[in-house]
Structures are given as C-alpha cells and as structure tokens.
Amino acid sequence: MNEIIPNQVIYSGHMTEKASLVGQFANAYIFKVNPKASKIDVKNAVENEFKVTVNKVNIINVKGKIKRSMTARGKISKKPNWKKAYVALKEGDRIEITQD
C-alpha cells in the first residue's frame, strides 16, 4: 500500500456539467486526487473528511492536453497528467463541494 499522508489524498472537488449530472442521478461526486492514491486511500479520505459512507470508488488517469503557444513561434507545451476519482455515496448522504 502507498505511504500517502491521509490529508494529502484529495486535492479538490471537480465541478463540471458532467460532474453535476453524475451528482444528481447517481449520488456520486468527482474529486481531483493524488496521482499515487489508490481506491482504498480515496475511500478512507472521503469518509474521514466528510463523515459519509462510501459505496464505490472509480479512478481515472487523465492525460494532460497539448497546447500550442502563438506568442512563442508555435512552441508546444503539455499540461500535467492528473487523476480523478468518482465516489459513489450511500443513499441519503450528501457532500457540499466548492471548486477551488
């Protein structure tokens, strides 16, 4: 198991249109998490921080996009890769998320 400090697992909530639909219909929330975190780490961190019961955790590695700069003569740069977690909660539990 990874040696990650429990308060450094979750970086922030991820609020998009898709995330709000998932929250409405599936009682699930999306978080940006530490790239080294496992499903068990995320589950324990959410349960401890928000005092809710987690049913299921799905983790996705998101590849960083490639961007082209118009000011630097076509210089190509890459955004960093990151990891997001879909966390499904027990029926009746809720989390208030603000985007950072």
CSV table of N, CA, C and O in Angstrom, one decimal:
chain,number,residue,atom,x,y,z
A,1,MET,N,0.8,-1.2,0.0
A,1,MET,CA,0.0,0.0,0.0
A,1,MET,C,0.9,1.2,0.0
A,1,MET,O,2.0,1.3,0.6
A,2,ASN,N,0.4,2.3,-0.6
A,2,ASN,CA,1.2,3.5,-0.7
A,2,ASN,C,1.3,4.2,0.6
A,2,ASN,O,0.3,4.2,1.4
A,3,GLU,N,2.4,4.9,0.8
A,3,GLU,CA,2.6,5.7,2.0
A,3,GLU,C,2.2,7.1,1.7
A,3,GLU,O,3.1,7.9,1.4
A,4,ILE,N,0.9,7.4,1.7
A,4,ILE,CA,0.5,8.8,1.5
A,4,ILE,C,-0.2,9.3,2.8
A,4,ILE,O,-0.9,8.6,3.4
A,5,ILE,N,0.1,10.5,3.1
A,5,ILE,CA,-0.5,11.2,4.3
A,5,ILE,C,-1.9,11.3,4.0
A,5,ILE,O,-2.3,11.8,2.9
A,6,PRO,N,-2.8,10.9,4.9
A,6,PRO,CA,-4.3,10.9,4.6
A,6,PRO,C,-4.9,12.3,4.2
A,6,PRO,O,-5.8,12.3,3.4
A,7,ASN,N,-4.3,13.4,4.7
A,7,ASN,CA,-4.9,14.7,4.4
A,7,ASN,C,-4.4,15.2,3.1
A,7,ASN,O,-4.7,16.3,2.6
A,8,GLN,N,-3.5,14.4,2.4
A,8,GLN,CA,-3.0,14.8,1.1
A,8,GLN,C,-3.5,14.0,-0.1
A,8,GLN,O,-2.9,14.0,-1.1
A,9,VAL,N,-4.5,13.2,0.2
A,9,VAL,CA,-5.1,12.4,-0.9
A,9,VAL,C,-6.0,13.2,-1.8
A,9,VAL,O,-5.9,13.1,-3.0
A,10,ILE,N,-6.9,13.9,-1.2
A,10,ILE,CA,-7.9,14.7,-2.0
A,10,ILE,C,-7.3,16.1,-2.2
A,10,ILE,O,-7.0,16.8,-1.2
A,11,TYR,N,-7.2,16.5,-3.5
A,11,TYR,CA,-6.8,17.9,-3.8
A,11,TYR,C,-8.0,18.9,-3.8
A,11,TYR,O,-7.9,19.9,-3.1
A,12,SER,N,-9.0,18.5,-4.5
A,12,SER,CA,-10.2,19.4,-4.6
A,12,SER,C,-11.3,18.7,-5.3
A,12,SER,O,-11.2,17.6,-5.8
A,13,GLY,N,-12.5,19.3,-5.2
A,13,GLY,CA,-13.7,18.8,-5.9
A,13,GLY,C,-13.6,19.2,-7.3
A,13,GLY,O,-13.0,20.3,-7.7
A,14,HIS,N,-14.1,18.4,-8.2
A,14,HIS,CA,-14.1,18.7,-9.7
A,14,HIS,C,-15.5,19.0,-10.1
A,14,HIS,O,-16.3,18.0,-10.3
A,15,MET,N,-15.9,20.3,-10.3
A,15,MET,CA,-17.2,20.6,-10.7
A,15,MET,C,-17.3,21.0,-12.2
A,15,MET,O,-16.7,22.0,-12.6
A,16,THR,N,-18.0,20.2,-13.0
A,16,THR,CA,-18.2,20.4,-14.4
A,16,THR,C,-19.7,20.1,-14.6
A,16,THR,O,-20.4,19.6,-13.7
A,17,GLU,N,-20.2,20.3,-15.9
A,17,GLU,CA,-21.5,19.9,-16.2
A,17,GLU,C,-21.7,18.4,-16.0
A,17,GLU,O,-22.8,18.0,-15.5
A,18,LYS,N,-20.8,17.6,-16.5
A,18,LYS,CA,-20.9,16.2,-16.3
A,18,LYS,C,-20.9,15.8,-14.9
A,18,LYS,O,-21.7,14.9,-14.5
A,19,ALA,N,-20.1,16.4,-14.1
A,19,ALA,CA,-20.0,16.1,-12.6
A,19,ALA,C,-21.3,16.4,-11.9
A,19,ALA,O,-21.8,15.7,-11.0
A,20,SER,N,-22.0,17.5,-12.3
A,20,SER,CA,-23.2,17.9,-11.7
A,20,SER,C,-24.3,16.9,-12.1
A,20,SER,O,-25.2,16.5,-11.3
A,21,LEU,N,-24.3,16.4,-13.3
A,21,LEU,CA,-25.3,15.3,-13.7
A,21,LEU,C,-25.1,14.0,-13.0
A,21,LEU,O,-26.0,13.4,-12.6
A,22,VAL,N,-23.8,13.7,-12.8
A,22,VAL,CA,-23.5,12.4,-12.1
A,22,VAL,C,-23.9,12.6,-10.6
A,22,VAL,O,-24.5,11.7,-10.0
A,23,GLY,N,-23.8,13.8,-10.1
A,23,GLY,CA,-24.2,14.0,-8.7
A,23,GLY,C,-25.7,13.9,-8.5
A,23,GLY,O,-26.2,13.4,-7.5
A,24,GLN,N,-26.4,14.4,-9.5
A,24,GLN,CA,-27.9,14.4,-9.4
A,24,GLN,C,-28.4,13.0,-9.6
A,24,GLN,O,-29.3,12.6,-8.8
A,25,PHE,N,-28.0,12.2,-10.5
A,25,PHE,CA,-28.6,11.0,-10.9
A,25,PHE,C,-28.0,9.7,-10.2
A,25,PHE,O,-28.6,8.7,-10.1
A,26,ALA,N,-26.7,9.8,-9.8
A,26,ALA,CA,-26.1,8.6,-9.3
A,26,ALA,C,-25.6,8.8,-7.9
A,26,ALA,O,-25.0,7.9,-7.3
A,27,ASN,N,-25.8,10.0,-7.3
A,27,ASN,CA,-25.4,10.3,-5.9
A,27,ASN,C,-23.9,10.0,-5.8
A,27,ASN,O,-23.4,9.4,-4.9
A,28,ALA,N,-23.1,10.5,-6.8
A,28,ALA,CA,-21.7,10.4,-6.9
A,28,ALA,C,-21.0,11.8,-7.0
A,28,ALA,O,-21.6,12.7,-7.5
A,29,TYR,N,-19.8,11.9,-6.6
A,29,TYR,CA,-19.0,13.1,-6.6
A,29,TYR,C,-17.7,12.9,-7.2
A,29,TYR,O,-17.2,11.8,-7.2
A,30,ILE,N,-17.1,13.9,-7.8
A,30,ILE,CA,-15.8,13.8,-8.5
A,30,ILE,C,-14.8,14.6,-7.8
A,30,ILE,O,-15.1,15.8,-7.5
A,31,PHE,N,-13.6,14.0,-7.5
A,31,PHE,CA,-12.5,14.7,-6.9
A,31,PHE,C,-11.3,14.6,-7.7
A,31,PHE,O,-11.0,13.6,-8.3
A,32,LYS,N,-10.4,15.7,-7.6
A,32,LYS,CA,-9.0,15.6,-8.1
A,32,LYS,C,-8.3,15.0,-6.9
A,32,LYS,O,-8.3,15.5,-5.8
A,33,VAL,N,-7.5,13.9,-7.2
A,33,VAL,CA,-6.8,13.2,-6.1
A,33,VAL,C,-5.3,13.1,-6.5
A,33,VAL,O,-4.9,13.3,-7.6
A,34,ASN,N,-4.5,12.7,-5.5
A,34,ASN,CA,-3.1,12.5,-5.6
A,34,ASN,C,-2.9,11.4,-6.6
A,34,ASN,O,-3.5,10.3,-6.6
A,35,PRO,N,-1.9,11.6,-7.6
A,35,PRO,CA,-1.7,10.5,-8.6
A,35,PRO,C,-1.2,9.2,-8.0
A,35,PRO,O,-1.3,8.2,-8.7
A,36,LYS,N,-0.7,9.2,-6.8
A,36,LYS,CA,-0.3,7.9,-6.2
A,36,LYS,C,-1.3,7.2,-5.3
A,36,LYS,O,-1.1,6.2,-4.8
A,37,ALA,N,-2.5,7.9,-5.2
A,37,ALA,CA,-3.6,7.3,-4.4
A,37,ALA,C,-4.3,6.1,-5.0
A,37,ALA,O,-4.5,6.1,-6.2
A,38,SER,N,-4.7,5.2,-4.1
A,38,SER,CA,-5.4,4.0,-4.6
A,38,SER,C,-6.9,4.2,-4.2
A,38,SER,O,-7.3,5.2,-3.6
A,39,LYS,N,-7.7,3.3,-4.6
A,39,LYS,CA,-9.2,3.4,-4.3
A,39,LYS,C,-9.4,3.3,-2.8
A,39,LYS,O,-10.3,4.1,-2.3
A,40,ILE,N,-8.7,2.5,-2.1
A,40,ILE,CA,-8.8,2.4,-0.6
A,40,ILE,C,-8.4,3.7,0.0
A,40,ILE,O,-9.1,4.2,1.0
A,41,ASP,N,-7.3,4.4,-0.4
A,41,ASP,CA,-6.9,5.6,0.1
A,41,ASP,C,-8.0,6.7,-0.1
A,41,ASP,O,-8.3,7.5,0.8
A,42,VAL,N,-8.5,6.8,-1.3
A,42,VAL,CA,-9.6,7.7,-1.6
A,42,VAL,C,-10.8,7.5,-0.7
A,42,VAL,O,-11.4,8.4,-0.1
A,43,LYS,N,-11.2,6.2,-0.6
A,43,LYS,CA,-12.4,5.9,0.2
A,43,LYS,C,-12.2,6.3,1.7
A,43,LYS,O,-13.1,7.0,2.3
A,44,ASN,N,-11.1,6.0,2.3
A,44,ASN,CA,-10.8,6.4,3.6
A,44,ASN,C,-10.7,7.9,3.8
A,44,ASN,O,-11.2,8.4,4.8
A,45,ALA,N,-10.1,8.6,2.9
A,45,ALA,CA,-10.0,10.0,3.0
A,45,ALA,C,-11.4,10.7,2.9
A,45,ALA,O,-11.7,11.6,3.7
A,46,VAL,N,-12.2,10.3,2.0
A,46,VAL,CA,-13.6,10.9,1.9
A,46,VAL,C,-14.4,10.6,3.1
A,46,VAL,O,-15.1,11.5,3.6
A,47,GLU,N,-14.4,9.4,3.6
A,47,GLU,CA,-15.1,9.0,4.8
A,47,GLU,C,-14.7,9.8,6.0
A,47,GLU,O,-15.5,10.2,6.8
A,48,ASN,N,-13.4,10.0,6.2
A,48,ASN,CA,-12.9,10.7,7.3
A,48,ASN,C,-13.1,12.2,7.2
A,48,ASN,O,-13.4,12.8,8.2
A,49,GLU,N,-13.0,12.8,6.0
A,49,GLU,CA,-13.1,14.2,5.9
A,49,GLU,C,-14.5,14.7,5.9
A,49,GLU,O,-14.8,15.7,6.5
A,50,PHE,N,-15.4,14.0,5.2
A,50,PHE,CA,-16.8,14.4,5.1
A,50,PHE,C,-17.8,13.7,6.0
A,50,PHE,O,-19.0,14.0,5.9
A,51,LYS,N,-17.4,12.7,6.7
A,51,LYS,CA,-18.2,11.9,7.6
A,51,LYS,C,-19.4,11.3,6.8
A,51,LYS,O,-20.6,11.5,7.2
A,52,VAL,N,-19.2,10.6,5.7
A,52,VAL,CA,-20.2,9.9,4.9
A,52,VAL,C,-19.8,8.5,4.7
A,52,VAL,O,-18.6,8.1,5.0
A,53,THR,N,-20.7,7.7,4.2
A,53,THR,CA,-20.4,6.3,3.9
A,53,THR,C,-20.2,6.1,2.4
A,53,THR,O,-21.1,6.5,1.6
A,54,VAL,N,-19.1,5.6,1.9
A,54,VAL,CA,-18.7,5.4,0.5
A,54,VAL,C,-19.1,4.0,0.1
A,54,VAL,O,-18.7,3.1,0.7
A,55,ASN,N,-19.9,3.9,-1.0
A,55,ASN,CA,-20.2,2.6,-1.6
A,55,ASN,C,-19.2,2.1,-2.6
A,55,ASN,O,-18.8,1.0,-2.6
A,56,LYS,N,-18.7,3.0,-3.4
A,56,LYS,CA,-17.9,2.6,-4.6
A,56,LYS,C,-17.0,3.8,-5.0
A,56,LYS,O,-17.3,4.9,-4.9
A,57,VAL,N,-15.8,3.4,-5.4
A,57,VAL,CA,-14.8,4.4,-5.9
A,57,VAL,C,-14.3,3.9,-7.3
A,57,VAL,O,-13.8,2.8,-7.4
A,58,ASN,N,-14.4,4.8,-8.3
A,58,ASN,CA,-13.7,4.5,-9.6
A,58,ASN,C,-12.7,5.6,-9.8
A,58,ASN,O,-12.9,6.8,-9.6
A,59,ILE,N,-11.5,5.2,-10.3
A,59,ILE,CA,-10.4,6.1,-10.5
A,59,ILE,C,-10.0,6.1,-12.0
A,59,ILE,O,-10.0,5.1,-12.6
A,60,ILE,N,-9.8,7.4,-12.5
A,60,ILE,CA,-9.4,7.6,-13.9
A,60,ILE,C,-8.1,8.4,-13.9
A,60,ILE,O,-8.1,9.4,-13.3
A,61,ASN,N,-7.2,8.0,-14.7
A,61,ASN,CA,-6.0,8.8,-15.0
A,61,ASN,C,-6.3,9.6,-16.2
A,61,ASN,O,-6.6,9.1,-17.3
A,62,VAL,N,-6.2,11.0,-16.1
A,62,VAL,CA,-6.5,11.9,-17.1
A,62,VAL,C,-5.1,12.4,-17.7
A,62,VAL,O,-4.3,12.9,-17.0
A,63,LYS,N,-5.0,12.2,-19.0
A,63,LYS,CA,-3.8,12.7,-19.7
A,63,LYS,C,-3.8,14.2,-19.9
A,63,LYS,O,-4.9,14.7,-20.3
A,64,GLY,N,-2.7,14.9,-19.7
A,64,GLY,CA,-2.6,16.3,-20.0
A,64,GLY,C,-2.7,16.7,-21.4
A,64,GLY,O,-2.2,15.9,-22.3
A,65,LYS,N,-3.4,17.8,-21.7
A,65,LYS,CA,-3.6,18.2,-23.1
A,65,LYS,C,-2.3,18.9,-23.6
A,65,LYS,O,-1.5,19.5,-22.8
A,66,ILE,N,-2.1,18.8,-24.9
A,66,ILE,CA,-1.0,19.5,-25.6
A,66,ILE,C,-1.5,20.9,-26.0
A,66,ILE,O,-2.6,20.9,-26.7
A,67,LYS,N,-0.8,21.9,-25.7
A,67,LYS,CA,-1.2,23.3,-26.1
A,67,LYS,C,-0.1,23.9,-26.9
A,67,LYS,O,1.1,23.6,-26.8
A,68,ARG,N,-0.5,24.7,-27.9
A,68,ARG,CA,0.4,25.4,-28.8
A,68,ARG,C,0.3,26.9,-28.5
A,68,ARG,O,-0.7,27.5,-28.4
A,69,SER,N,1.5,27.5,-28.2
A,69,SER,CA,1.6,28.9,-27.9
A,69,SER,C,1.8,29.7,-29.2
A,69,SER,O,2.6,29.4,-30.0
A,70,MET,N,0.9,30.7,-29.4
A,70,MET,CA,1.0,31.6,-30.6
A,70,MET,C,2.1,32.6,-30.4
A,70,MET,O,2.6,33.2,-31.4
A,71,THR,N,2.4,33.0,-29.2
A,71,THR,CA,3.4,34.0,-29.0
A,71,THR,C,4.9,33.5,-29.0
A,71,THR,O,5.8,34.3,-29.3
A,72,ALA,N,5.1,32.3,-28.8
A,72,ALA,CA,6.5,31.7,-28.8
A,72,ALA,C,6.8,31.0,-30.1
A,72,ALA,O,7.4,29.9,-30.0
A,73,ARG,N,6.3,31.4,-31.2
A,73,ARG,CA,6.6,30.8,-32.5
A,73,ARG,C,6.2,29.3,-32.6
A,73,ARG,O,7.0,28.5,-32.9
A,74,GLY,N,5.0,29.0,-32.1
A,74,GLY,CA,4.5,27.7,-32.2
A,74,GLY,C,5.1,26.7,-31.2
A,74,GLY,O,5.1,25.5,-31.4
A,75,LYS,N,5.6,27.2,-30.1
A,75,LYS,CA,6.1,26.4,-29.1
A,75,LYS,C,5.0,25.5,-28.5
A,75,LYS,O,3.9,25.9,-28.2
A,76,ILE,N,5.3,24.2,-28.4
A,76,ILE,CA,4.3,23.2,-27.9
A,76,ILE,C,4.6,22.9,-26.5
A,76,ILE,O,5.8,22.5,-26.1
A,77,SER,N,3.6,23.0,-25.6
A,77,SER,CA,3.8,22.6,-24.2
A,77,SER,C,2.7,21.6,-23.8
A,77,SER,O,1.7,21.5,-24.5
A,78,LYS,N,2.9,20.9,-22.8
A,78,LYS,CA,2.0,19.9,-22.3
A,78,LYS,C,1.5,20.1,-20.9
A,78,LYS,O,2.3,20.4,-20.0
A,79,LYS,N,0.2,20.1,-20.7
A,79,LYS,CA,-0.3,20.2,-19.3
A,79,LYS,C,0.0,18.9,-18.6
A,79,LYS,O,0.1,17.9,-19.2
A,80,PRO,N,0.1,19.0,-17.2
A,80,PRO,CA,0.4,17.8,-16.5
A,80,PRO,C,-0.7,16.8,-16.5
A,80,PRO,O,-1.9,17.1,-16.5
A,81,ASN,N,-0.4,15.5,-16.3
A,81,ASN,CA,-1.3,14.5,-16.1
A,81,ASN,C,-1.9,14.6,-14.7
A,81,ASN,O,-1.2,15.1,-13.8
A,82,TRP,N,-3.1,14.1,-14.5
A,82,TRP,CA,-3.7,14.1,-13.2
A,82,TRP,C,-4.7,13.0,-13.0
A,82,TRP,O,-5.0,12.2,-14.0
A,83,LYS,N,-5.2,12.8,-11.8
A,83,LYS,CA,-6.0,11.6,-11.5
A,83,LYS,C,-7.3,12.1,-10.9
A,83,LYS,O,-7.3,13.0,-10.1
A,84,LYS,N,-8.5,11.6,-11.4
A,84,LYS,CA,-9.7,11.9,-10.8
A,84,LYS,C,-10.4,10.7,-10.3
A,84,LYS,O,-10.2,9.6,-10.8
A,85,ALA,N,-11.3,10.9,-9.2
A,85,ALA,CA,-12.0,9.8,-8.6
A,85,ALA,C,-13.5,10.0,-8.6
A,85,ALA,O,-13.9,11.1,-8.1
A,86,TYR,N,-14.3,9.1,-9.0
A,86,TYR,CA,-15.7,9.1,-8.9
A,86,TYR,C,-16.0,8.4,-7.6
A,86,TYR,O,-15.7,7.2,-7.5
A,87,VAL,N,-16.7,9.1,-6.7
A,87,VAL,CA,-17.0,8.5,-5.4
A,87,VAL,C,-18.5,8.4,-5.3
A,87,VAL,O,-19.2,9.4,-5.2
A,88,ALA,N,-19.1,7.2,-5.2
A,88,ALA,CA,-20.5,7.0,-5.0
A,88,ALA,C,-20.8,6.8,-3.5
A,88,ALA,O,-20.1,6.0,-2.8
A,89,LEU,N,-21.8,7.5,-3.1
A,89,LEU,CA,-22.1,7.5,-1.6
A,89,LEU,C,-23.4,6.7,-1.4
A,89,LEU,O,-24.2,6.4,-2.3
A,90,LYS,N,-23.6,6.3,-0.1
A,90,LYS,CA,-24.8,5.6,0.4
A,90,LYS,C,-26.0,6.6,0.2
A,90,LYS,O,-25.9,7.8,0.3
A,91,GLU,N,-27.1,6.0,-0.1
A,91,GLU,CA,-28.3,6.7,-0.3
A,91,GLU,C,-28.6,7.6,0.9
A,91,GLU,O,-28.6,7.1,2.0
A,92,GLY,N,-28.8,8.9,0.6
A,92,GLY,CA,-29.2,9.8,1.7
A,92,GLY,C,-28.0,10.7,2.2
A,92,GLY,O,-28.2,11.7,2.8
A,93,ASP,N,-26.7,10.2,1.8
A,93,ASP,CA,-25.6,11.0,2.2
A,93,ASP,C,-25.3,12.1,1.1
A,93,ASP,O,-25.6,11.9,0.0
A,94,ARG,N,-24.9,13.3,1.6
A,94,ARG,CA,-24.6,14.4,0.7
A,94,ARG,C,-23.3,15.0,1.1
A,94,ARG,O,-22.9,15.0,2.2
A,95,ILE,N,-22.6,15.7,0.1
A,95,ILE,CA,-21.4,16.4,0.3
A,95,ILE,C,-21.6,17.8,-0.4
A,95,ILE,O,-22.1,17.9,-1.5
A,96,GLU,N,-21.2,18.9,0.3
A,96,GLU,CA,-21.2,20.2,-0.3
A,96,GLU,C,-19.8,20.5,-0.8
A,96,GLU,O,-18.9,20.6,0.0
A,97,ILE,N,-19.6,20.6,-2.2
A,97,ILE,CA,-18.3,20.8,-2.8
A,97,ILE,C,-18.3,22.2,-3.4
A,97,ILE,O,-19.2,22.6,-4.1
A,98,THR,N,-17.2,22.9,-3.1
A,98,THR,CA,-16.9,24.1,-3.8
A,98,THR,C,-15.6,24.0,-4.6
A,98,THR,O,-14.7,23.3,-4.2
A,99,GLN,N,-15.6,24.5,-5.8
A,99,GLN,CA,-14.5,24.4,-6.7
A,99,GLN,C,-13.4,25.4,-6.3
A,99,GLN,O,-13.7,26.5,-6.1
A,100,ASP,N,-12.1,24.9,-6.2
A,100,ASP,CA,-11.0,25.7,-5.9
A,100,ASP,C,-10.3,26.2,-7.1
A,100,ASP,O,-10.2,25.6,-8.1
